[in-house]
Short mmCIF file of C-alpha atoms and ligand atoms in Angstrom, two decimals:
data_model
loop_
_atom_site.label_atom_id
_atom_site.label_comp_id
_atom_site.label_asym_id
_atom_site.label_seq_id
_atom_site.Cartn_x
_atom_site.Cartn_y
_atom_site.Cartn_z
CA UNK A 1 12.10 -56.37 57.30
CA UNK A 2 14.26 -53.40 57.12
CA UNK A 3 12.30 -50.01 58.20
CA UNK A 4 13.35 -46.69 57.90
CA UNK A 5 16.16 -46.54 60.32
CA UNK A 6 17.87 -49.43 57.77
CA UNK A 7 16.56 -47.71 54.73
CA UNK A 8 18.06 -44.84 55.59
CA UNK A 9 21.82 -46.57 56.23
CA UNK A 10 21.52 -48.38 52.84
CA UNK A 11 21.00 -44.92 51.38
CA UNK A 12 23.84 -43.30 52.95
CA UNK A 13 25.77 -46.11 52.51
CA UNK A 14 24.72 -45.88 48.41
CA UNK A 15 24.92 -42.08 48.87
CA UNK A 16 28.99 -42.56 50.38
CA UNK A 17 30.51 -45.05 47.50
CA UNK A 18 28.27 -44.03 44.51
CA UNK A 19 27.06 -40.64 44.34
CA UNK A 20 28.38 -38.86 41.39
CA UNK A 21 29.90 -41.92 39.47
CA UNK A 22 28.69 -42.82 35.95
CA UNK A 23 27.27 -46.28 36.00
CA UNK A 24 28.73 -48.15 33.20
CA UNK A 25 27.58 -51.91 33.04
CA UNK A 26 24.22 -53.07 34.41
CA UNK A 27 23.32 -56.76 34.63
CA UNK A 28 19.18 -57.98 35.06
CA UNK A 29 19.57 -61.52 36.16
CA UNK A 30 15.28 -61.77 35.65
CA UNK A 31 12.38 -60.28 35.07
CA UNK A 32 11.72 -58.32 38.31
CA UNK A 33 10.93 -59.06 41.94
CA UNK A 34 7.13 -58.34 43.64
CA UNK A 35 6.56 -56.63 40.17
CA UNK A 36 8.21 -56.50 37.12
CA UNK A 37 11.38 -54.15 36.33
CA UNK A 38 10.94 -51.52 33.89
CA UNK A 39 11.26 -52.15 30.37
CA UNK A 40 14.66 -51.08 29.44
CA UNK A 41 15.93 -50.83 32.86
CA UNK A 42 19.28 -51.59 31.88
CA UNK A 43 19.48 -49.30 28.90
CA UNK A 44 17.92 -46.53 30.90
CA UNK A 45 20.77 -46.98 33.80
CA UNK A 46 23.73 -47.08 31.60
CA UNK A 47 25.84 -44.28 31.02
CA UNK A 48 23.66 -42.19 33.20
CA UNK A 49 25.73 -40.33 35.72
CA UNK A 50 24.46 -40.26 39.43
CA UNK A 51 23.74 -37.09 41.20
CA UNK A 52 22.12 -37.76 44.27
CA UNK A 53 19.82 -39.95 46.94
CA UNK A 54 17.35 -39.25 48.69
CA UNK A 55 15.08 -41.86 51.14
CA UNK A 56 10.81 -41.23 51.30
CA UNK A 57 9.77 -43.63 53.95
CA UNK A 58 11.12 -47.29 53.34
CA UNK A 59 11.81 -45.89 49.74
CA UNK A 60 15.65 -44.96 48.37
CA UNK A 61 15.60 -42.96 45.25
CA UNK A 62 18.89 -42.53 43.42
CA UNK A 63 18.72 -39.51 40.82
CA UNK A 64 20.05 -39.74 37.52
CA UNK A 65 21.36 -36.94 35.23
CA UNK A 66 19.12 -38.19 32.50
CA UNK A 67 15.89 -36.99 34.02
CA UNK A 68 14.95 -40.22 35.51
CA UNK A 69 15.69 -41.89 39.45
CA UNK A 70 15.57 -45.26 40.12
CA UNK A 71 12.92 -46.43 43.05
CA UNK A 72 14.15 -49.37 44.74
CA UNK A 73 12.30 -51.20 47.87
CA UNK A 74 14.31 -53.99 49.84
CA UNK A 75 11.28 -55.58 50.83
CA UNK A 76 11.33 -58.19 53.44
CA UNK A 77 14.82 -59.60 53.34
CA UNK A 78 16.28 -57.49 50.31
CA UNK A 79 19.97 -56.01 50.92
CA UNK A 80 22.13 -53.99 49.11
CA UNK A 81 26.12 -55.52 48.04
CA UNK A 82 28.59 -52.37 47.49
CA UNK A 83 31.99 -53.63 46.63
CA UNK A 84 35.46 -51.17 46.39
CA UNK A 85 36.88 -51.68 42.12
CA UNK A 86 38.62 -54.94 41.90
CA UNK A 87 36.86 -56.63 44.81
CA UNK A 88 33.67 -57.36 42.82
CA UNK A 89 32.18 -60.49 44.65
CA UNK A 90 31.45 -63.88 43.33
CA UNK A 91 27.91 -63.28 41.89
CA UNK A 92 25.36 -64.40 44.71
CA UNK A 93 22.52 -66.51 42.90
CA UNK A 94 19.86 -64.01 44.68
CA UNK A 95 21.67 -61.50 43.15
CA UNK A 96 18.29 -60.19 40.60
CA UNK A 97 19.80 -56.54 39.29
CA UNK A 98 23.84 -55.23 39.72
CA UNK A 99 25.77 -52.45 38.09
CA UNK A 100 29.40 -51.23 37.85
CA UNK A 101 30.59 -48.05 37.85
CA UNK A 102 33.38 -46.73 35.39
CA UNK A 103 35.73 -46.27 38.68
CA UNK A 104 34.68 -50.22 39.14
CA UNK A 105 32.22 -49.83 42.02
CA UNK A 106 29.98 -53.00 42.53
CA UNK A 107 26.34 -52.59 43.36
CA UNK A 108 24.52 -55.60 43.50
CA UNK A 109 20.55 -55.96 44.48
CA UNK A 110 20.32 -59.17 46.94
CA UNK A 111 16.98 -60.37 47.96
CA UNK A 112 16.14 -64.24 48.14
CA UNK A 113 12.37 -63.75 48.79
CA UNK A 114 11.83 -61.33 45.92
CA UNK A 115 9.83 -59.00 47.62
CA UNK A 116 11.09 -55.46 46.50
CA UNK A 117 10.99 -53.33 43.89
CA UNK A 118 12.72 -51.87 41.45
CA UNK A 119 11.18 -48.99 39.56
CA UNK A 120 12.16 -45.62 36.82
CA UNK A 121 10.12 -42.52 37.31
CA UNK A 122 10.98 -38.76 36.41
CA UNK A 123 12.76 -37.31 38.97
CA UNK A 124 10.15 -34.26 38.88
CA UNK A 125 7.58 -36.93 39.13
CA UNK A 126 9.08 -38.95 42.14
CA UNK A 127 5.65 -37.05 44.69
CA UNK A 128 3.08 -38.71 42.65
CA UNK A 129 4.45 -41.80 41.89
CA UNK A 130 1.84 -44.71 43.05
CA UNK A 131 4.34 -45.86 46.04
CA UNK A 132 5.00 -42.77 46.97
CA UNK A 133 1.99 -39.93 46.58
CA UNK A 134 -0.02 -41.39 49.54
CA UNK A 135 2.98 -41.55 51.93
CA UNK A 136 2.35 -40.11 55.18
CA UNK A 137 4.71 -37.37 56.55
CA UNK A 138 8.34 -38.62 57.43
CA UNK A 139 8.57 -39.11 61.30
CA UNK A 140 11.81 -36.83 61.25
CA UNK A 141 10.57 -33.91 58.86
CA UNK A 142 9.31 -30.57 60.58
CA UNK A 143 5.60 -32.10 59.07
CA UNK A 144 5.28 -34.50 61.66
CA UNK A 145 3.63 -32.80 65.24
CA UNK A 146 0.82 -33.84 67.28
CA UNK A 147 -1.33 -32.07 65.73
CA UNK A 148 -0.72 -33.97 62.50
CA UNK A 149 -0.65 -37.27 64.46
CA UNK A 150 -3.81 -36.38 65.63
CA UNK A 151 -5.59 -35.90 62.22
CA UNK A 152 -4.19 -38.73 60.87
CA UNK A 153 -5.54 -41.00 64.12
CA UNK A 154 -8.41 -39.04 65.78
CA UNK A 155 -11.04 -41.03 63.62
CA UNK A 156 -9.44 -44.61 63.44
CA UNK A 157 -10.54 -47.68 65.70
CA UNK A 158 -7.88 -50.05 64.70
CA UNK A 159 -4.88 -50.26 68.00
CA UNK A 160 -2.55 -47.42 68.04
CA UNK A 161 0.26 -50.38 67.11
CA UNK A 162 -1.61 -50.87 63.81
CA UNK A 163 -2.06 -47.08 63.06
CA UNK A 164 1.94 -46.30 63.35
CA UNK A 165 2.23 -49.01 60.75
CA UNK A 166 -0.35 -47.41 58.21
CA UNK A 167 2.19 -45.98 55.52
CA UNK A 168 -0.47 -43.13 55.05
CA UNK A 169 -0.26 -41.96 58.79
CA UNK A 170 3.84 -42.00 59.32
CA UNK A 171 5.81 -42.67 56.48
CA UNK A 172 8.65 -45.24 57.43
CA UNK A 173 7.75 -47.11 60.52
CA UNK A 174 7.18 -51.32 60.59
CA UNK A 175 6.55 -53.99 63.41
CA UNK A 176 9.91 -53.10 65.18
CA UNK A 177 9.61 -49.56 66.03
CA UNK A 178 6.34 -49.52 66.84
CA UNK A 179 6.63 -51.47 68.99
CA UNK A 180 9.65 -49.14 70.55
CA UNK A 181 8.03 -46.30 70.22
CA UNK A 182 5.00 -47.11 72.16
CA UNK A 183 7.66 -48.68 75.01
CA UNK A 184 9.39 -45.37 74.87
CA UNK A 185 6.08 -43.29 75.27
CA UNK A 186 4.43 -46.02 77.71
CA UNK A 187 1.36 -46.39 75.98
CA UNK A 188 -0.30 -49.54 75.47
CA UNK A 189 -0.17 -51.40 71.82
CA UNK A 190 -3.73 -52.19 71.97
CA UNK A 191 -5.13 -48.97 72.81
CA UNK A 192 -7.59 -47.58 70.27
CA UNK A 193 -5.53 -44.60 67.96
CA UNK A 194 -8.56 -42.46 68.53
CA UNK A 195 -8.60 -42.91 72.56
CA UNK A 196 -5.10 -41.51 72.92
CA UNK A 197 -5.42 -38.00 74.51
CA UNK A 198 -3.06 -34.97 73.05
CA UNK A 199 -0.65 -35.42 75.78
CA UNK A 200 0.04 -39.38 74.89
CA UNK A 201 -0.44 -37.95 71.10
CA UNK A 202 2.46 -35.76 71.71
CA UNK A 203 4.62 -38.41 73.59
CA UNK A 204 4.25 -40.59 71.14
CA UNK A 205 5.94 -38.16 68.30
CA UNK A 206 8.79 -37.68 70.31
CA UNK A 207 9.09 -41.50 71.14
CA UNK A 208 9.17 -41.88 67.15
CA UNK A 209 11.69 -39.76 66.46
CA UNK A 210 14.10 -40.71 69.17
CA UNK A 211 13.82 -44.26 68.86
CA UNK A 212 14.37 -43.43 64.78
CA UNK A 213 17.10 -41.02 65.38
CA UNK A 214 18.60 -43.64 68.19
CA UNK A 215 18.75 -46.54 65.22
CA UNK A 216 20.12 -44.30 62.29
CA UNK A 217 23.18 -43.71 64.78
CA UNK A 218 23.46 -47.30 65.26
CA UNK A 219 23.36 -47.82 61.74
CA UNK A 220 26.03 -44.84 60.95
CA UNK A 221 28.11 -46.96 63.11
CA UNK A 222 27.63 -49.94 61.31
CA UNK A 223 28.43 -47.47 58.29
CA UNK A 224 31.99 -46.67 59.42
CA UNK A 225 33.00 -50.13 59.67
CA UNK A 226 31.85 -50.52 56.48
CA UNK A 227 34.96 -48.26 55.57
CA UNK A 228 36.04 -51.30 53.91
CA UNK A 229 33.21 -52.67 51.95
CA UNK A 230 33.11 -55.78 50.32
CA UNK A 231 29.94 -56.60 52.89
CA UNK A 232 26.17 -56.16 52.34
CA UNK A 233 24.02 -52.98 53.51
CA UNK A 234 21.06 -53.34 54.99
CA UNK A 235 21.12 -54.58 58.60
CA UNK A 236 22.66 -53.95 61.23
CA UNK A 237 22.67 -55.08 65.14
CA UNK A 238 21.09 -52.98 67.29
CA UNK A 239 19.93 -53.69 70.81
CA UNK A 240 16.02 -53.28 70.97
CA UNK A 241 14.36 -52.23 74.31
CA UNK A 242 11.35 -54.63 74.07
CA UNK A 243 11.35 -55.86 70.80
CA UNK A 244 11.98 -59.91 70.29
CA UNK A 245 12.71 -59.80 74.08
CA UNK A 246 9.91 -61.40 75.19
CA UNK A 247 9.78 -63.05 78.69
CA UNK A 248 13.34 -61.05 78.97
CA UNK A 249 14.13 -58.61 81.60
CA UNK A 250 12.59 -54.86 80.82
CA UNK A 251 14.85 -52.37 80.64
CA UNK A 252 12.92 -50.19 82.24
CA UNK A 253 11.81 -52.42 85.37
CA UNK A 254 14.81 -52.87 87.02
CA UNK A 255 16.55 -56.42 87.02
CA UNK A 256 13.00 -56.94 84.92
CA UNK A 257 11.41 -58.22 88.32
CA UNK A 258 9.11 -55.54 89.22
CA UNK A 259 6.97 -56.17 85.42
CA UNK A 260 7.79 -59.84 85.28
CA UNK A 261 9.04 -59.29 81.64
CA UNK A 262 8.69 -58.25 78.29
CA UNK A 263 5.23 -59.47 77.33
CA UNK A 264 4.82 -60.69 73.41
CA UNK A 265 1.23 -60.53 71.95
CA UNK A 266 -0.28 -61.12 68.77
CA UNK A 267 -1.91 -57.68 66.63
CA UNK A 268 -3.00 -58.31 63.07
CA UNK A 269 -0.64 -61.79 62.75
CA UNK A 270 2.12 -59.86 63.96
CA UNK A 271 4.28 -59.63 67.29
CA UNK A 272 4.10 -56.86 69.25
CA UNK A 273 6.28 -56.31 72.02
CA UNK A 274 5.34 -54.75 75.42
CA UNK A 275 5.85 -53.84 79.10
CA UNK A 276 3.08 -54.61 81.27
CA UNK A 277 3.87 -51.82 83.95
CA UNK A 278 4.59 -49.27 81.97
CA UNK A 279 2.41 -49.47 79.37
CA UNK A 280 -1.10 -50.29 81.39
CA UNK A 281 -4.41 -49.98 79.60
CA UNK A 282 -6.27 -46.72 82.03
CA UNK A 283 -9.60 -47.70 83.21
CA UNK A 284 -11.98 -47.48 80.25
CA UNK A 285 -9.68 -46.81 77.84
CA UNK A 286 -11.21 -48.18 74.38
CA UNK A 287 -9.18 -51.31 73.14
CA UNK A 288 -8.73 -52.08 69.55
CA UNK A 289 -9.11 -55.93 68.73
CA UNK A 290 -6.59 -55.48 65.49
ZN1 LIG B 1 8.94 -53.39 82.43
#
């Protein structure tokens, strides 16, 4: 499931080969994905000329010069198809919305499981949109300190794994980089958000934002060999510390002997990924079952 690190390539990547074109044909292959497109999405998205992006969380927003931007959520296994004029692919049957642009840019919406979105708002009305109004602060805005970490945690008992995923307390971050983040700042994934102490609460936010600024430059590297695009945005490889290593050396325990391995448990029905050395539970510590 692509997280902010991916949203934000796919939005660059959009950003690179579409800003300021006029889109000129639009194709809705059904009725919508998790929820229904617009009405009139197709009439609303032609002829409009494109005058910016702009990513809120796991959210790209591409701004029209009608007044409107389109909302559009990749979901769990949604991707994005950008193709150069004249190299427009052979349509791909999980191919739900596309549009070319008068130059003959391809953009094609890919996602076989149908869990995104697509959705029209104002553009003056993009902060109070229902996705987007209760959207915590983005991990790599000048909003998010300890201090705000700390309001948004210092009353919740769930772990501190399942807190970073709450939209509402960090706008952006999923299963994966939680589970980095709490590697990077060595604190345990089961710990109870309101145990941490301000020093772990300010570890933390700098854990988030390097592990998110570490993947965006892994993904603006995927980006330039995209130079050539007749490929699909969305995903790229990047080499996790912990995460879907489990049993696998640590990175940080040298030869991975000294912490016997990645450990994998299970928080909410979903993986998390830890190192038993340096992320230890202190004596006492309150432990959140969820
Ligand atoms: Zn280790």
């Amino acid at each position: 499931m692509p997280e902010l690190p991916e949203v934000e390539t796919v939005m660059r990547g959009m950003r690179l080969h579409l800003d300021g074109r006029t889109i000129a044909r639009v194709t809705v292959r059904r009725e919508g994905m998790r929820t229904p497109f617009p009405p009139d999405l197709a009439r609303r998205l032609e002829g409009a000329r494109i005058r910016g992006f702009a990513r809120r969380g796991k959210y790209i927003l591409m701004r029209l010069d009608t007044g409107e931007s389109m909302l559009l959520h990749l979901g769990m296994s949604g991707r994005v198809l950008l193709s150069l004029p004249g190299k427009a692919p052979a349509p791909d049957r999980h191919e739900h919305l596309s549009f070319e642009t008068t130059d003959g840019t391809h953009f094609g919406l890919i996602d076989p499981r149908r869990f995104g979105t697509v959705d029209m708002m104002p553009t003056a009305d993009e902060g109070t949109h229902r996705l987007l109004a209760r959207l915590g602060p983005e991990p790599l805005g000048n909003g998010f300190s300890q201090a705000c970490l700390h309001q948004a945690i210092a009353r919740r008992k769930t772990s501190i794994k399942a807190a970073l995923m709450d939209q509402s307390v960090v706008a952006g971050i999923g299963n994966i980089y939680a589970s980095e983040a709490l590697f990077r700042a060595g604190i345990h994934p089961a710990r109870m958000a309101c145990g941490l102490d301000a020093p772990e609460e300010a570890r933390l936010v700098e854990a988030i934002r390097a592990v998110l600024e570490e993947a965006i430059a892994a993904g603006g590297s995927s980006l330039r060999d995209y130079a050539q695009p007749d490929g699909e945005l969305g995903y790229f490889q990047h080499a996790w510390r912990v995460y879907g290593r489990a049993g696998q050396g640590c990175p940080d325990c040298p030869g991975g002997k000294v912490c016997g391995g990645v450990v994998r448990i299970e928080q909410a029905g979903r993986s998390t990924f830890f190192c038993p050395r340096r992320q230890v539970l202190p004596v006492g510590a309150p432990i959140a079952a969820g």
